[in-house]
Short mmCIF file of C-alpha atoms and ligand atoms in Angstrom, two decimals:
data_model
loop_
_atom_site.label_atom_id
_atom_site.label_comp_id
_atom_site.label_asym_id
_atom_site.label_seq_id
_atom_site.Cartn_x
_atom_site.Cartn_y
_atom_site.Cartn_z
CA MET A 1 52.71 -23.57 -14.40
CA HIS A 2 53.15 -23.87 -10.68
CA SER A 3 54.30 -20.25 -10.25
CA THR A 4 51.37 -19.01 -12.34
CA PHE A 5 48.99 -20.79 -10.02
CA LEU A 6 50.74 -19.33 -6.98
CA PHE A 7 50.54 -15.84 -8.50
CA LEU A 8 46.80 -16.20 -9.18
CA TYR A 9 46.29 -17.57 -5.68
CA PHE A 10 48.17 -14.54 -4.31
CA LEU A 11 45.96 -12.12 -6.30
CA CYS A 12 42.94 -13.99 -5.03
CA THR A 13 43.93 -13.82 -1.38
CA ILE A 14 44.54 -10.08 -1.57
CA GLY A 15 41.12 -9.74 -3.21
CA VAL A 16 42.12 -8.55 -6.67
CA LEU A 17 40.66 -11.38 -8.74
CA CYS A 18 38.30 -13.17 -6.40
CA GLU A 19 36.53 -10.27 -4.72
CA ASN A 20 33.16 -11.97 -5.10
CA SER A 21 34.21 -15.29 -3.64
CA ASN A 22 32.83 -14.55 -0.18
CA ILE A 23 30.19 -12.03 -1.08
CA SER A 24 27.36 -13.40 1.01
CA SER A 25 29.16 -13.04 4.32
CA THR A 26 30.89 -9.72 3.57
CA ASP A 27 27.91 -8.08 1.91
CA GLY A 28 25.26 -9.14 4.39
CA GLN A 29 21.72 -9.64 3.16
CA TYR A 30 20.19 -7.36 0.55
CA LEU A 31 16.62 -6.61 1.59
CA PHE A 32 15.95 -4.46 -1.45
CA ASP A 33 18.35 -4.11 -4.36
CA PHE A 34 16.78 -1.69 -6.82
CA THR A 35 19.91 -1.80 -8.99
CA LYS A 36 18.96 -5.41 -9.80
CA ASN A 37 15.47 -6.87 -9.90
CA ASP A 38 13.66 -5.50 -6.87
CA ASP A 39 10.61 -3.44 -7.62
CA VAL A 40 8.65 -0.77 -5.77
CA TYR A 41 5.11 -2.12 -6.20
CA ASP A 42 4.92 -3.74 -2.78
CA TRP A 43 5.72 -0.45 -1.04
CA GLN A 44 2.70 1.43 0.27
CA GLU A 45 2.36 5.09 1.12
CA GLN A 46 2.19 6.03 4.80
CA SER A 47 1.66 9.78 4.95
CA ASP A 48 -0.26 12.05 7.30
CA THR A 49 -3.20 12.44 4.93
CA VAL A 50 -5.01 9.79 6.96
CA ARG A 51 -5.80 12.69 9.33
CA SER A 52 -7.95 15.62 8.26
CA VAL A 53 -5.19 18.12 9.14
CA GLY A 54 -2.55 16.17 7.19
CA MET A 55 -1.46 17.47 3.83
CA SER A 56 1.77 15.65 2.95
CA LYS A 57 2.43 13.20 0.14
CA ALA A 58 4.97 10.53 -0.75
CA VAL A 59 5.53 8.28 -3.74
CA PHE A 60 8.16 5.65 -4.47
CA VAL A 61 9.02 4.96 -8.08
CA LEU A 62 11.53 3.05 -10.14
CA HIS A 63 14.03 5.11 -12.14
CA GLN A 64 16.07 3.49 -14.87
CA ASN A 65 17.74 3.91 -18.21
CA THR A 66 20.23 1.77 -20.08
CA GLN A 67 23.01 2.68 -17.63
CA PHE A 68 21.43 2.42 -14.20
CA ARG A 69 18.45 1.32 -12.15
CA ARG A 70 17.36 2.63 -8.74
CA ALA A 71 14.31 3.80 -6.79
CA ILE A 72 13.33 7.35 -5.86
CA PHE A 73 11.32 8.40 -2.82
CA PHE A 74 9.60 11.72 -3.59
CA ALA A 75 8.11 13.57 -0.63
CA LEU A 76 6.23 16.82 -0.23
CA LEU A 77 5.84 17.95 3.37
CA ASN A 78 3.13 20.45 4.23
CA PRO A 79 3.35 20.31 8.03
CA GLN A 80 1.16 22.05 10.56
CA LEU A 81 2.55 25.15 12.27
CA ASN A 82 4.11 23.11 15.08
CA GLY A 83 5.95 20.87 12.61
CA ALA A 84 3.52 17.95 12.79
CA GLY A 85 3.47 16.11 9.50
CA PHE A 86 5.13 13.24 7.74
CA ALA A 87 5.39 11.63 4.34
CA GLY A 88 6.52 8.06 4.00
CA ILE A 89 6.40 4.64 2.44
CA ARG A 90 6.71 1.14 3.81
CA SER A 91 7.15 -2.46 2.76
CA LEU A 92 5.47 -5.22 4.75
CA GLY A 93 7.19 -8.59 4.88
CA TYR A 94 8.90 -10.90 7.33
CA HIS A 95 12.69 -10.64 7.79
CA ASP A 96 14.84 -12.46 10.34
CA LEU A 97 17.83 -10.12 10.72
CA SER A 98 19.08 -11.50 14.03
CA ASN A 99 22.45 -12.38 12.49
CA PHE A 100 23.10 -8.74 11.62
CA THR A 101 23.94 -5.63 13.63
CA LYS A 102 22.94 -2.80 11.33
CA LEU A 103 20.91 -1.63 8.40
CA GLN A 104 22.67 0.11 5.52
CA ILE A 105 21.13 2.28 2.84
CA MET A 106 22.97 3.43 -0.29
CA CYS A 107 21.33 6.72 -1.13
CA ARG A 108 21.44 10.40 -2.02
CA GLY A 109 19.16 13.18 -0.81
CA GLN A 110 18.21 16.26 -2.80
CA GLY A 111 15.70 18.97 -2.07
CA GLN A 112 14.83 21.48 0.58
CA PHE A 113 15.89 19.21 3.47
CA ASN A 114 17.74 15.95 3.75
CA GLY A 115 16.70 14.60 7.14
CA PHE A 116 14.98 11.25 6.81
CA LYS A 117 14.25 8.35 9.10
CA ILE A 118 14.00 4.62 8.79
CA VAL A 119 10.92 3.20 10.51
CA LEU A 120 10.94 -0.46 11.52
CA ARG A 121 8.18 -2.54 13.07
CA HIS A 122 8.34 -6.05 14.49
CA LYS A 123 6.28 -9.11 15.41
CA GLY A 124 3.50 -8.20 12.99
CA LEU A 125 2.63 -5.12 15.06
CA ASN A 126 2.58 -3.03 11.93
CA ASP A 127 0.01 -0.44 12.87
CA GLU A 128 -0.93 1.95 15.64
CA PRO A 129 -1.33 1.92 18.57
CA ASN A 130 1.78 -0.27 18.53
CA TYR A 131 5.12 1.48 18.65
CA SER A 132 7.45 1.91 15.73
CA PHE A 133 11.24 1.74 16.05
CA GLU A 134 12.88 4.69 14.39
CA GLN A 135 16.28 6.13 13.61
CA TYR A 136 17.04 9.51 12.07
CA PHE A 137 19.72 10.06 9.46
CA GLN A 138 21.01 12.80 7.19
CA ALA A 139 21.11 11.70 3.56
CA PRO A 140 24.33 12.44 1.64
CA LYS A 141 23.71 15.46 -0.60
CA ASP A 142 26.03 15.28 -3.61
CA GLU A 143 27.43 11.80 -4.16
CA PHE A 144 25.70 8.54 -3.35
CA ALA A 145 26.99 7.14 -0.06
CA VAL A 146 26.13 4.48 2.49
CA ARG A 147 24.40 5.43 5.72
CA SER A 148 24.76 2.80 8.48
CA LEU A 149 22.05 2.52 11.11
CA PRO A 150 22.86 0.15 14.01
CA PHE A 151 19.84 -1.88 15.12
CA SER A 152 20.71 -0.96 18.72
CA GLU A 153 19.98 2.68 17.91
CA PHE A 154 16.40 2.10 16.74
CA LYS A 155 14.22 3.48 19.55
CA ALA A 156 10.53 3.14 20.26
CA TYR A 157 8.30 5.98 19.05
CA TYR A 158 4.59 6.66 19.03
CA ARG A 159 3.35 9.20 16.48
CA GLY A 160 6.80 10.77 16.24
CA LYS A 161 7.31 11.01 20.00
CA ARG A 162 9.94 8.97 21.83
CA VAL A 163 8.33 6.38 24.09
CA ASN A 164 9.99 6.05 27.47
CA ASN A 165 9.97 2.31 27.88
CA ASN A 166 12.48 -0.50 27.69
CA GLU A 167 11.08 -2.32 24.71
CA THR A 168 13.75 -3.16 22.19
CA LEU A 169 13.46 -4.03 18.55
CA ASP A 170 13.20 -7.76 17.90
CA THR A 171 15.44 -8.11 14.84
CA SER A 172 14.44 -11.76 14.42
CA GLN A 173 10.90 -10.67 13.49
CA ILE A 174 11.04 -7.49 11.42
CA THR A 175 7.69 -7.16 9.65
CA SER A 176 7.72 -3.62 8.27
CA ILE A 177 10.49 -1.45 6.81
CA GLY A 178 9.75 2.18 6.02
CA ILE A 179 11.35 5.41 4.90
CA GLN A 180 9.93 8.68 6.15
CA MET A 181 10.48 12.39 5.78
CA TYR A 182 9.46 14.11 9.00
CA GLY A 183 8.19 17.56 9.90
CA GLY A 184 10.01 17.36 13.22
CA VAL A 185 7.23 18.18 15.68
CA TYR A 186 9.35 16.82 18.57
CA GLN A 187 12.71 17.63 16.94
CA PRO A 188 14.90 20.76 17.14
CA VAL A 189 14.99 20.99 13.33
CA LYS A 190 11.70 21.47 11.45
CA GLN A 191 11.39 20.45 7.82
CA LYS A 192 8.93 21.26 5.06
CA GLY A 193 8.69 21.35 1.29
CA PRO A 194 9.84 18.93 -1.39
CA ALA A 195 12.67 16.43 -1.05
CA THR A 196 13.86 13.29 -2.75
CA LEU A 197 15.82 10.27 -1.62
CA GLU A 198 17.36 8.18 -4.38
CA VAL A 199 17.95 4.61 -3.19
CA ASP A 200 20.23 1.99 -4.75
CA TRP A 201 19.78 -0.66 -2.10
CA ILE A 202 18.98 -1.42 1.52
CA ARG A 203 20.78 -4.28 3.24
CA ALA A 204 21.46 -5.81 6.65
CA LEU A 205 25.10 -6.28 7.64
C1 NAG B 1 33.78 -15.56 4.66
O1 NAG B 1 33.96 -14.45 5.55
C2 NAG B 1 33.59 -14.72 6.88
C3 NAG B 1 33.70 -13.44 7.71
O2 NAG B 1 34.59 -12.52 7.14
C4 NAG B 1 34.45 -15.84 7.43
O3 NAG B 1 34.10 -16.12 8.75
C5 NAG B 1 34.25 -17.08 6.58
O4 NAG B 1 35.10 -18.12 7.01
C6 NAG B 1 34.53 -16.79 5.11
N1 NAG B 1 34.15 -17.95 4.30
C7 NAG B 1 34.91 -18.39 3.28
C8 NAG B 1 34.37 -19.55 2.54
O5 NAG B 1 35.97 -17.87 2.99
C1 NAG B 2 22.39 -17.13 11.16
O1 NAG B 2 23.69 -17.63 11.03
C2 NAG B 2 23.80 -19.01 11.30
C3 NAG B 2 25.26 -19.40 11.26
O2 NAG B 2 25.86 -18.98 10.07
C4 NAG B 2 22.95 -19.80 10.31
O3 NAG B 2 23.01 -21.17 10.58
C5 NAG B 2 21.50 -19.32 10.40
O4 NAG B 2 20.73 -19.95 9.40
C6 NAG B 2 21.43 -17.83 10.21
N1 NAG B 2 20.08 -17.37 10.46
C7 NAG B 2 19.38 -16.69 9.57
C8 NAG B 2 18.01 -16.34 9.96
O5 NAG B 2 19.83 -16.33 8.49
C1 NAG B 3 -1.51 -3.36 18.11
O1 NAG B 3 -1.43 -3.51 19.53
C2 NAG B 3 -2.62 -3.86 20.18
C3 NAG B 3 -2.39 -3.89 21.68
O2 NAG B 3 -1.52 -2.90 22.06
C4 NAG B 3 -3.14 -5.15 19.63
O3 NAG B 3 -4.35 -5.49 20.26
C5 NAG B 3 -3.31 -5.04 18.14
O4 NAG B 3 -3.72 -6.28 17.62
C6 NAG B 3 -2.05 -4.60 17.46
N1 NAG B 3 -2.33 -4.51 16.05
C7 NAG B 3 -1.44 -4.30 15.06
C8 NAG B 3 -1.93 -4.47 13.67
O5 NAG B 3 -0.31 -3.97 15.24
C1 NAG B 4 13.47 0.26 32.41
O1 NAG B 4 14.53 -0.46 33.00
C2 NAG B 4 15.05 0.15 34.17
C3 NAG B 4 16.26 -0.64 34.63
O2 NAG B 4 16.24 -1.95 34.19
C4 NAG B 4 13.96 0.21 35.25
O3 NAG B 4 14.44 0.83 36.40
C5 NAG B 4 12.77 1.00 34.69
O4 NAG B 4 11.72 0.98 35.62
C6 NAG B 4 12.30 0.43 33.38
N1 NAG B 4 11.29 1.29 32.78
C7 NAG B 4 10.16 0.84 32.26
C8 NAG B 4 9.22 1.86 31.73
O5 NAG B 4 9.88 -0.35 32.19
#
């Protein structure tokens, strides 16, 4: 009896049996877990069609069958000749992420391009002319994988252009989280056409 207990305790300490015992501290905080119950209805489109020259489109939908559940971001980018154009979605809501150092997204990109960015806003300054805090990433193409985006690498932008100031993201008052596909007007790589980003979850770690 005693040795059985010791053996189970051993398996537990090396994480074989009790891998969920400390899940909250090792897994961080799930902001959106589309594999579980989170839905897409509170996400709104933020694409360039608000301007007369804008012609891009984004939708965010739930995708599920009996085996899986996730969300898909569909984007069609029709940028202007200089690359100006964007298609995105966002979720408004207050998050205090000051205990965490990075955002992680479990995803896969398919389509003509796989450059995306995460767009954060803070302190309720959710609309222009206030800056957004953005970080670019390349989505994994074949298998789902985690992309880690340190909060320290989110930089201030205004309409896609880097703002040269010293304002830093206040992670204790995140009020908007967005995903965007960009034309790349101020970037070396220009993107256009259709692309998808399948998303299992987004969490802070
Ligand atoms: C859980 O993990 C964290 C960090 O790895 C550690 O500081 C904490 O003591 C652990 N808590 C328990 C109950 O094991
Ligand atoms: C941050 O971590 C501390 C210590 O674990 C905890 O007391 C506090 O509630 C956490 N803050 C938030 C916003 O989760
Ligand atoms: C944006 O910033 C301006 C000042 O720069 C402020 O007056 C305005 O209320 C802010 N609005 C939103 C919704 O972010
Ligand atoms: C940013 O900070 C540096 C050093 O602290 C300072 O020299 C510079 O003037 C600041 N720039 C702005 C736009 O505030």
